[in-house]
mmCIF file of C-alpha atoms in Angstrom:
data_model
loop_
_atom_site.group_PDB
_atom_site.id
_atom_site.type_symbol
_atom_site.label_atom_id
_atom_site.label_comp_id
_atom_site.label_asym_id
_atom_site.label_seq_id
_atom_site.Cartn_x
_atom_site.Cartn_y
_atom_site.Cartn_z
ATOM 1 C CA MET A 1 76.396 73.844 107.462
ATOM 2 C CA GLY A 2 76.285 76.603 104.859
ATOM 3 C CA PHE A 3 77.457 74.182 102.188
ATOM 4 C CA GLU A 4 74.681 71.771 103.126
ATOM 5 C CA ILE A 5 72.061 74.512 103.010
ATOM 6 C CA CYS A 6 73.150 75.355 99.470
ATOM 7 C CA ARG A 7 73.222 71.692 98.451
ATOM 8 C CA GLN A 8 69.723 71.052 99.750
ATOM 9 C CA LEU A 9 68.307 74.210 98.168
ATOM 10 C CA ALA A 10 69.877 73.331 94.826
ATOM 11 C CA SER A 11 68.607 69.752 95.124
ATOM 12 C CA SER A 12 65.114 71.213 95.527
ATOM 13 C CA GLY A 13 65.391 72.849 92.111
ATOM 14 C CA LEU A 14 66.365 76.386 93.113
ATOM 15 C CA THR A 15 69.114 78.436 91.530
ATOM 16 C CA VAL A 16 71.470 79.199 94.417
ATOM 17 C CA VAL A 17 73.870 82.073 95.007
ATOM 18 C CA LEU A 18 76.474 80.710 97.420
ATOM 19 C CA THR A 19 78.443 83.344 99.307
ATOM 20 C CA ALA A 20 81.606 83.131 101.369
ATOM 21 C CA ARG A 21 84.219 85.487 102.762
ATOM 22 C CA ASP A 22 87.049 83.417 101.270
ATOM 23 C CA GLU A 23 86.825 83.441 97.475
ATOM 24 C CA LYS A 24 88.935 80.301 97.076
ATOM 25 C CA LYS A 25 86.782 78.286 99.492
ATOM 26 C CA GLY A 26 83.591 79.587 97.912
ATOM 27 C CA THR A 27 84.715 78.657 94.413
ATOM 28 C CA GLU A 28 85.755 75.202 95.598
ATOM 29 C CA ALA A 29 82.337 74.708 97.225
ATOM 30 C CA VAL A 30 80.561 75.554 93.965
ATOM 31 C CA GLU A 31 82.792 73.155 92.043
ATOM 32 C CA LYS A 32 82.024 70.421 94.556
ATOM 33 C CA LEU A 33 78.283 71.011 94.186
ATOM 34 C CA ARG A 34 78.567 70.912 90.420
ATOM 35 C CA GLY A 35 80.419 67.639 90.789
ATOM 36 C CA LEU A 36 77.295 66.331 92.519
ATOM 37 C CA GLY A 37 75.251 67.265 89.461
ATOM 38 C CA LEU A 38 73.970 70.565 90.872
ATOM 39 C CA SER A 39 74.751 73.014 88.091
ATOM 40 C CA ASP A 40 72.471 75.906 89.088
ATOM 41 C CA VAL A 41 74.840 77.255 91.722
ATOM 42 C CA VAL A 42 76.902 80.428 91.390
ATOM 43 C CA PHE A 43 79.399 82.007 93.755
ATOM 44 C CA HIS A 44 79.723 85.604 94.880
ATOM 45 C CA GLN A 45 82.230 86.789 97.456
ATOM 46 C CA LEU A 46 80.704 88.393 100.558
ATOM 47 C CA GLU A 47 82.144 89.940 103.690
ATOM 48 C CA ILE A 48 79.009 90.722 105.671
ATOM 49 C CA THR A 49 80.712 93.303 107.898
ATOM 50 C CA GLU A 50 81.765 95.437 104.904
ATOM 51 C CA PRO A 51 78.986 97.625 103.419
ATOM 52 C CA ALA A 52 80.712 97.802 100.025
ATOM 53 C CA SER A 53 80.840 94.003 99.787
ATOM 54 C CA VAL A 54 77.169 93.735 100.746
ATOM 55 C CA ALA A 55 76.263 96.346 98.120
ATOM 56 C CA ARG A 56 78.173 94.427 95.441
ATOM 57 C CA LEU A 57 76.209 91.284 96.243
ATOM 58 C CA ALA A 58 72.903 93.144 96.020
ATOM 59 C CA ASP A 59 73.915 94.629 92.660
ATOM 60 C CA PHE A 60 74.926 91.198 91.375
ATOM 61 C CA VAL A 61 71.629 89.558 92.332
ATOM 62 C CA ARG A 62 69.617 92.490 90.976
ATOM 63 C CA ASN A 63 71.419 92.527 87.626
ATOM 64 C CA LYS A 64 71.505 88.755 87.127
ATOM 65 C CA PHE A 65 68.145 87.655 88.540
ATOM 66 C CA GLY A 66 66.034 90.731 89.212
ATOM 67 C CA LYS A 67 64.580 89.251 92.394
ATOM 68 C CA LEU A 68 65.309 86.843 95.244
ATOM 69 C CA HIS A 69 62.873 84.224 96.459
ATOM 70 C CA VAL A 70 64.731 82.909 99.526
ATOM 71 C CA LEU A 71 67.389 84.478 101.746
ATOM 72 C CA ILE A 72 69.037 82.319 104.405
ATOM 73 C CA ASN A 73 71.444 84.181 106.695
ATOM 74 C CA ASN A 74 73.764 81.504 108.040
ATOM 75 C CA ALA A 75 76.973 83.457 108.700
ATOM 76 C CA GLY A 76 77.889 83.684 112.360
ATOM 77 C CA SER A 77 80.684 83.831 114.891
ATOM 78 C CA MET A 78 81.161 82.771 118.497
ATOM 79 C CA GLY A 79 83.874 85.392 118.895
ATOM 80 C CA VAL A 80 86.059 83.154 121.052
ATOM 81 C CA SER A 81 89.308 81.197 121.063
ATOM 82 C CA MET A 82 89.149 77.539 122.027
ATOM 83 C CA GLU A 83 92.234 76.053 123.640
ATOM 84 C CA VAL A 84 91.737 72.495 122.420
ATOM 85 C CA SER A 85 95.177 71.304 121.402
ATOM 86 C CA HIS A 86 94.235 68.524 119.028
ATOM 87 C CA GLN A 87 91.328 66.552 117.645
ATOM 88 C CA ALA A 88 92.194 63.534 119.796
ATOM 89 C CA ALA A 89 91.025 65.422 122.893
ATOM 90 C CA VAL A 90 87.695 66.131 121.215
ATOM 91 C CA LYS A 91 87.251 62.504 120.193
ATOM 92 C CA GLU A 92 87.989 61.406 123.747
ATOM 93 C CA ILE A 93 85.342 63.675 125.266
ATOM 94 C CA MET A 94 82.843 62.557 122.626
ATOM 95 C CA ARG A 95 83.442 58.908 123.592
ATOM 96 C CA SER A 96 83.144 59.645 127.308
ATOM 97 C CA GLY A 97 79.357 59.352 127.410
ATOM 98 C CA LYS A 98 78.876 62.925 128.619
ATOM 99 C CA ASP A 99 75.653 64.665 127.621
ATOM 100 C CA GLN A 100 75.427 67.817 125.509
ATOM 101 C CA ASN A 101 75.523 70.193 128.490
ATOM 102 C CA GLU A 102 78.573 68.482 129.969
ATOM 103 C CA ILE A 103 80.413 68.647 126.655
ATOM 104 C CA ALA A 104 79.511 72.330 126.304
ATOM 105 C CA GLU A 105 80.884 73.010 129.793
ATOM 106 C CA TRP A 106 84.070 71.102 128.916
ATOM 107 C CA LEU A 107 84.534 73.364 125.898
ATOM 108 C CA LYS A 108 83.734 76.482 127.901
ATOM 109 C CA GLN A 109 86.501 75.719 130.380
ATOM 110 C CA ARG A 110 88.912 75.780 127.440
ATOM 111 C CA THR A 111 87.508 78.946 125.880
ATOM 112 C CA THR A 112 88.627 82.567 126.139
ATOM 113 C CA GLN A 113 87.378 85.816 124.636
ATOM 114 C CA SER A 114 89.051 89.172 124.147
ATOM 115 C CA THR A 115 87.170 92.458 123.933
ATOM 116 C CA GLU A 116 88.029 92.638 120.237
ATOM 117 C CA GLN A 117 86.589 89.164 119.640
ATOM 118 C CA ALA A 118 83.399 90.073 121.499
ATOM 119 C CA GLU A 119 82.962 93.183 119.364
ATOM 120 C CA GLU A 120 83.550 91.206 116.167
ATOM 121 C CA CYS A 121 80.945 88.674 117.307
ATOM 122 C CA VAL A 122 78.302 91.417 117.551
ATOM 123 C CA ARG A 123 79.336 92.996 114.251
ATOM 124 C CA ILE A 124 79.025 89.688 112.398
ATOM 125 C CA ASN A 125 75.998 88.169 114.086
ATOM 126 C CA TYR A 126 73.761 91.206 114.402
ATOM 127 C CA HIS A 127 75.034 94.005 112.178
ATOM 128 C CA GLY A 128 76.160 91.697 109.372
ATOM 129 C CA THR A 129 72.879 89.783 109.301
ATOM 130 C CA LYS A 130 70.841 92.989 109.412
ATOM 131 C CA ASN A 131 72.902 94.783 106.754
ATOM 132 C CA VAL A 132 72.721 91.893 104.285
ATOM 133 C CA THR A 133 68.993 91.542 104.859
ATOM 134 C CA GLU A 134 68.288 95.247 104.403
ATOM 135 C CA ALA A 135 70.362 95.370 101.206
ATOM 136 C CA LEU A 136 68.564 92.377 99.691
ATOM 137 C CA LEU A 137 65.122 93.178 101.091
ATOM 138 C CA PRO A 138 63.812 94.967 97.964
ATOM 139 C CA LEU A 139 64.774 91.916 95.893
ATOM 140 C CA VAL A 140 63.026 89.515 98.266
ATOM 141 C CA ARG A 141 59.952 91.747 98.210
ATOM 142 C CA SER A 142 59.997 91.535 94.401
ATOM 143 C CA SER A 143 59.232 87.828 94.722
ATOM 144 C CA SER A 144 55.601 86.750 94.942
ATOM 145 C CA ASP A 145 56.237 84.764 98.136
ATOM 146 C CA GLY A 146 59.572 85.855 99.572
ATOM 147 C CA ARG A 147 61.097 84.130 102.585
ATOM 148 C CA ILE A 148 63.894 85.128 104.949
ATOM 149 C CA VAL A 149 65.408 82.700 107.447
ATOM 150 C CA ASN A 150 67.911 83.864 110.051
ATOM 151 C CA VAL A 151 69.952 81.065 111.592
ATOM 152 C CA THR A 152 70.177 81.805 115.296
ATOM 153 C CA SER A 153 70.670 79.786 118.477
ATOM 154 C CA SER A 154 68.909 78.738 121.641
ATOM 155 C CA SER A 155 71.712 80.681 123.343
ATOM 156 C CA GLY A 156 69.932 83.839 122.199
ATOM 157 C CA LEU A 157 66.753 83.183 124.165
ATOM 158 C CA LEU A 158 65.732 85.951 126.541
ATOM 159 C CA ARG A 159 65.952 83.685 129.584
ATOM 160 C CA PHE A 160 69.707 84.332 129.617
ATOM 161 C CA PHE A 161 69.266 88.078 130.172
ATOM 162 C CA THR A 162 69.854 89.243 133.740
ATOM 163 C CA GLY A 163 67.575 92.304 133.632
ATOM 164 C CA GLU A 164 63.798 92.164 133.398
ATOM 165 C CA GLU A 165 63.521 95.642 131.856
ATOM 166 C CA LEU A 166 65.768 94.771 128.916
ATOM 167 C CA ARG A 167 64.078 91.405 128.540
ATOM 168 C CA GLN A 168 60.693 93.103 128.350
ATOM 169 C CA GLU A 169 61.912 95.674 125.838
ATOM 170 C CA LEU A 170 63.194 92.989 123.482
ATOM 171 C CA SER A 171 59.906 91.122 123.919
ATOM 172 C CA SER A 172 57.780 94.158 123.015
ATOM 173 C CA VAL A 173 57.726 93.406 119.311
ATOM 174 C CA ASP A 174 54.728 95.689 118.649
ATOM 175 C CA THR A 175 56.685 98.796 119.641
ATOM 176 C CA LEU A 176 60.306 97.756 119.079
ATOM 177 C CA THR A 177 62.043 99.365 116.074
ATOM 178 C CA LYS A 178 65.147 98.705 113.999
ATOM 179 C CA GLN A 179 66.557 102.020 115.179
ATOM 180 C CA ARG A 180 66.163 100.986 118.813
ATOM 181 C CA LEU A 181 67.844 97.652 118.097
ATOM 182 C CA ASP A 182 70.810 99.521 116.620
ATOM 183 C CA GLU A 183 70.911 101.709 119.734
ATOM 184 C CA LEU A 184 70.875 98.623 121.947
ATOM 185 C CA SER A 185 73.652 97.018 119.914
ATOM 186 C CA ALA A 186 75.766 100.161 120.413
ATOM 187 C CA LEU A 187 75.121 99.967 124.167
ATOM 188 C CA LEU A 188 76.061 96.289 124.097
ATOM 189 C CA LEU A 189 79.407 97.057 122.443
ATOM 190 C CA GLU A 190 80.055 99.785 125.009
ATOM 191 C CA ASP A 191 79.175 97.488 127.912
ATOM 192 C CA LEU A 192 81.327 94.657 126.566
ATOM 193 C CA ARG A 193 84.302 97.020 126.635
ATOM 194 C CA ARG A 194 83.557 97.993 130.247
ATOM 195 C CA GLY A 195 83.232 94.469 131.589
ATOM 196 C CA GLU A 196 80.900 92.042 133.314
ATOM 197 C CA LEU A 197 79.640 94.457 135.982
ATOM 198 C CA LYS A 198 78.386 96.885 133.335
ATOM 199 C CA LEU A 199 76.728 94.031 131.426
ATOM 200 C CA GLU A 200 74.869 92.979 134.559
ATOM 201 C CA ARG A 201 73.740 96.521 135.408
ATOM 202 C CA ARG A 202 72.234 96.920 131.941
ATOM 203 C CA GLY A 203 70.627 93.480 132.065
ATOM 204 C CA TRP A 204 72.614 91.668 129.365
ATOM 205 C CA PRO A 205 73.738 88.049 129.678
ATOM 206 C CA THR A 206 76.890 87.931 131.793
ATOM 207 C CA ASP A 207 78.491 84.621 130.840
ATOM 208 C CA ARG A 208 82.241 85.205 130.913
ATOM 209 C CA VAL A 209 82.817 83.985 127.341
ATOM 210 C CA TYR A 210 79.432 83.724 125.639
ATOM 211 C CA ALA A 211 77.690 86.990 126.624
ATOM 212 C CA ALA A 212 78.399 88.642 123.264
ATOM 213 C CA TYR A 213 77.167 85.605 121.357
ATOM 214 C CA GLN A 214 74.015 85.280 123.462
ATOM 215 C CA ALA A 215 73.143 88.971 123.243
ATOM 216 C CA SER A 216 73.902 89.260 119.520
ATOM 217 C CA LYS A 217 71.707 86.261 118.711
ATOM 218 C CA ALA A 218 68.917 87.732 120.851
ATOM 219 C CA LEU A 219 69.183 90.922 118.796
ATOM 220 C CA VAL A 220 68.893 88.833 115.618
ATOM 221 C CA CYS A 221 65.733 87.208 116.996
ATOM 222 C CA ALA A 222 64.285 90.623 117.848
ATOM 223 C CA TYR A 223 65.206 91.980 114.412
ATOM 224 C CA THR A 224 63.468 88.995 112.819
ATOM 225 C CA ARG A 225 60.262 89.796 114.691
ATOM 226 C CA VAL A 226 60.394 93.505 113.872
ATOM 227 C CA LEU A 227 60.970 92.804 110.179
ATOM 228 C CA ALA A 228 58.131 90.278 110.145
ATOM 229 C CA ARG A 229 55.802 92.837 111.733
ATOM 230 C CA GLU A 230 56.781 95.524 109.228
ATOM 231 C CA SER A 231 56.450 93.170 106.252
ATOM 232 C CA GLY A 232 53.057 91.726 107.133
ATOM 233 C CA ALA A 233 51.762 89.111 104.714
ATOM 234 C CA ALA A 234 54.157 90.212 101.966
ATOM 235 C CA LEU A 235 57.049 88.172 103.378
ATOM 236 C CA ARG A 236 57.684 85.300 105.719
ATOM 237 C CA VAL A 237 60.523 86.088 108.087
ATOM 238 C CA ASN A 238 61.551 83.534 110.704
ATOM 239 C CA CYS A 239 64.566 82.504 112.747
ATOM 240 C CA VAL A 240 65.801 78.992 113.355
ATOM 241 C CA HIS A 241 67.846 77.174 115.986
ATOM 242 C CA PRO A 242 69.213 74.210 114.004
ATOM 243 C CA GLY A 243 70.257 72.252 117.082
ATOM 244 C CA TYR A 244 73.717 71.359 118.368
ATOM 245 C CA VAL A 245 75.327 70.787 114.986
ATOM 246 C CA GLU A 246 78.808 69.418 114.381
ATOM 247 C CA THR A 247 80.762 72.448 113.111
ATOM 248 C CA ASP A 248 84.154 74.101 113.479
ATOM 249 C CA MET A 249 82.571 76.572 115.916
ATOM 250 C CA ASN A 250 82.160 73.845 118.556
ATOM 251 C CA CYS A 251 85.239 71.786 117.636
ATOM 252 C CA ASN A 252 82.928 69.261 115.948
ATOM 253 C CA THR A 253 81.356 68.179 119.240
ATOM 254 C CA GLY A 254 77.803 68.612 117.951
ATOM 255 C CA LYS A 255 75.320 65.756 118.068
ATOM 256 C CA LEU A 256 73.771 66.554 114.674
ATOM 257 C CA THR A 257 75.417 66.414 111.271
ATOM 258 C CA ALA A 258 75.679 69.493 109.085
ATOM 259 C CA ALA A 259 73.067 67.960 106.790
ATOM 260 C CA GLU A 260 70.637 67.496 109.685
ATOM 261 C CA GLY A 261 71.164 71.065 110.863
ATOM 262 C CA ALA A 262 70.791 72.508 107.370
ATOM 263 C CA ALA A 263 67.569 70.595 106.757
ATOM 264 C CA VAL A 264 65.791 72.704 109.387
ATOM 265 C CA SER A 265 66.581 76.047 107.738
ATOM 266 C CA VAL A 266 65.729 74.677 104.309
ATOM 267 C CA ALA A 267 62.410 73.246 105.517
ATOM 268 C CA VAL A 268 61.380 76.588 107.028
ATOM 269 C CA ALA A 269 62.504 78.452 103.904
ATOM 270 C CA LEU A 270 60.590 76.157 101.545
ATOM 271 C CA ALA A 271 57.450 75.653 103.631
ATOM 272 C CA GLU A 272 54.144 75.871 101.801
ATOM 273 C CA HIS A 273 52.565 79.244 101.080
ATOM 274 C CA GLY A 274 50.715 80.828 103.990
ATOM 275 C CA GLY A 275 52.916 79.606 106.830
ATOM 276 C CA VAL A 276 53.935 81.420 109.994
ATOM 277 C CA THR A 277 56.046 84.557 110.117
ATOM 278 C CA GLY A 278 57.920 86.223 112.959
ATOM 279 C CA ALA A 279 58.481 82.862 114.655
ATOM 280 C CA TYR A 280 61.394 81.114 116.342
ATOM 281 C CA PHE A 281 61.871 77.482 115.363
ATOM 282 C CA ASP A 282 63.674 75.143 117.737
ATOM 283 C CA ARG A 283 64.555 72.572 115.109
ATOM 284 C CA THR A 284 61.187 71.875 113.445
ATOM 285 C CA GLU A 285 58.871 73.198 116.160
ATOM 286 C CA VAL A 286 57.750 76.782 116.766
ATOM 287 C CA ALA A 287 58.962 77.727 120.247
ATOM 288 C CA SER A 288 59.087 80.665 122.653
ATOM 289 C CA PHE A 289 61.662 83.455 122.309
ATOM 290 C CA VAL A 290 62.006 83.295 126.092
#
């Protein structure tokens, strides 16, 4: 979906900085876009969990462009291993007529997660997104109408939390701070190491394989709201659930194409001046964080 986001942004006339962890794949993506006639695309390697890599990207954008009009944070991880032996099994389940929830349950039954994978999920989804945003924030603020879009998921809605106190704290956007979100993320990592009982006592989601993903995406949503509050009218900061998109993360069982999923983030990023900020978009509609 990241490739499609870049293609659609470039097709809209923007100069695009495409980032990827793998330099070879990133370079190939830029060459493919240029082959489509989109020449205003450049590549810069980025590992969002490494502060030095994030700093290099910020320096590159600052030195080459001086400012940044749009930032779309699309990097993410489920932090799981899926035991689907071959693509034929996926094609069979897709032809079975099962609905989205049934397919998701089928995948879940074939999914495992180690403590290390859960921790990596939080580091990528929350810390990585936040660190990239904070590093590039001065450049986005240098734009006359800067926009930040964080790609999240309906899995990060607060309805999946088991504790009302934690749910209320993450909902209290007027008093919530970035520092408190970092403290909560540290507690989440600690609780993930201690197991499901500790997760439940604290009030986190307790799904046996998706708790880290759900909680980390909820933290991204909360961070989006805090940043929007702090930025006021100077920036538009929103998060987007693109829908159940066909990607490697779900073994290509999604109902939407990458282009359809990308179109949502691009539409929010390029919306006319004066639009909403601090909102959660479920596809194209503003929806509740709960």
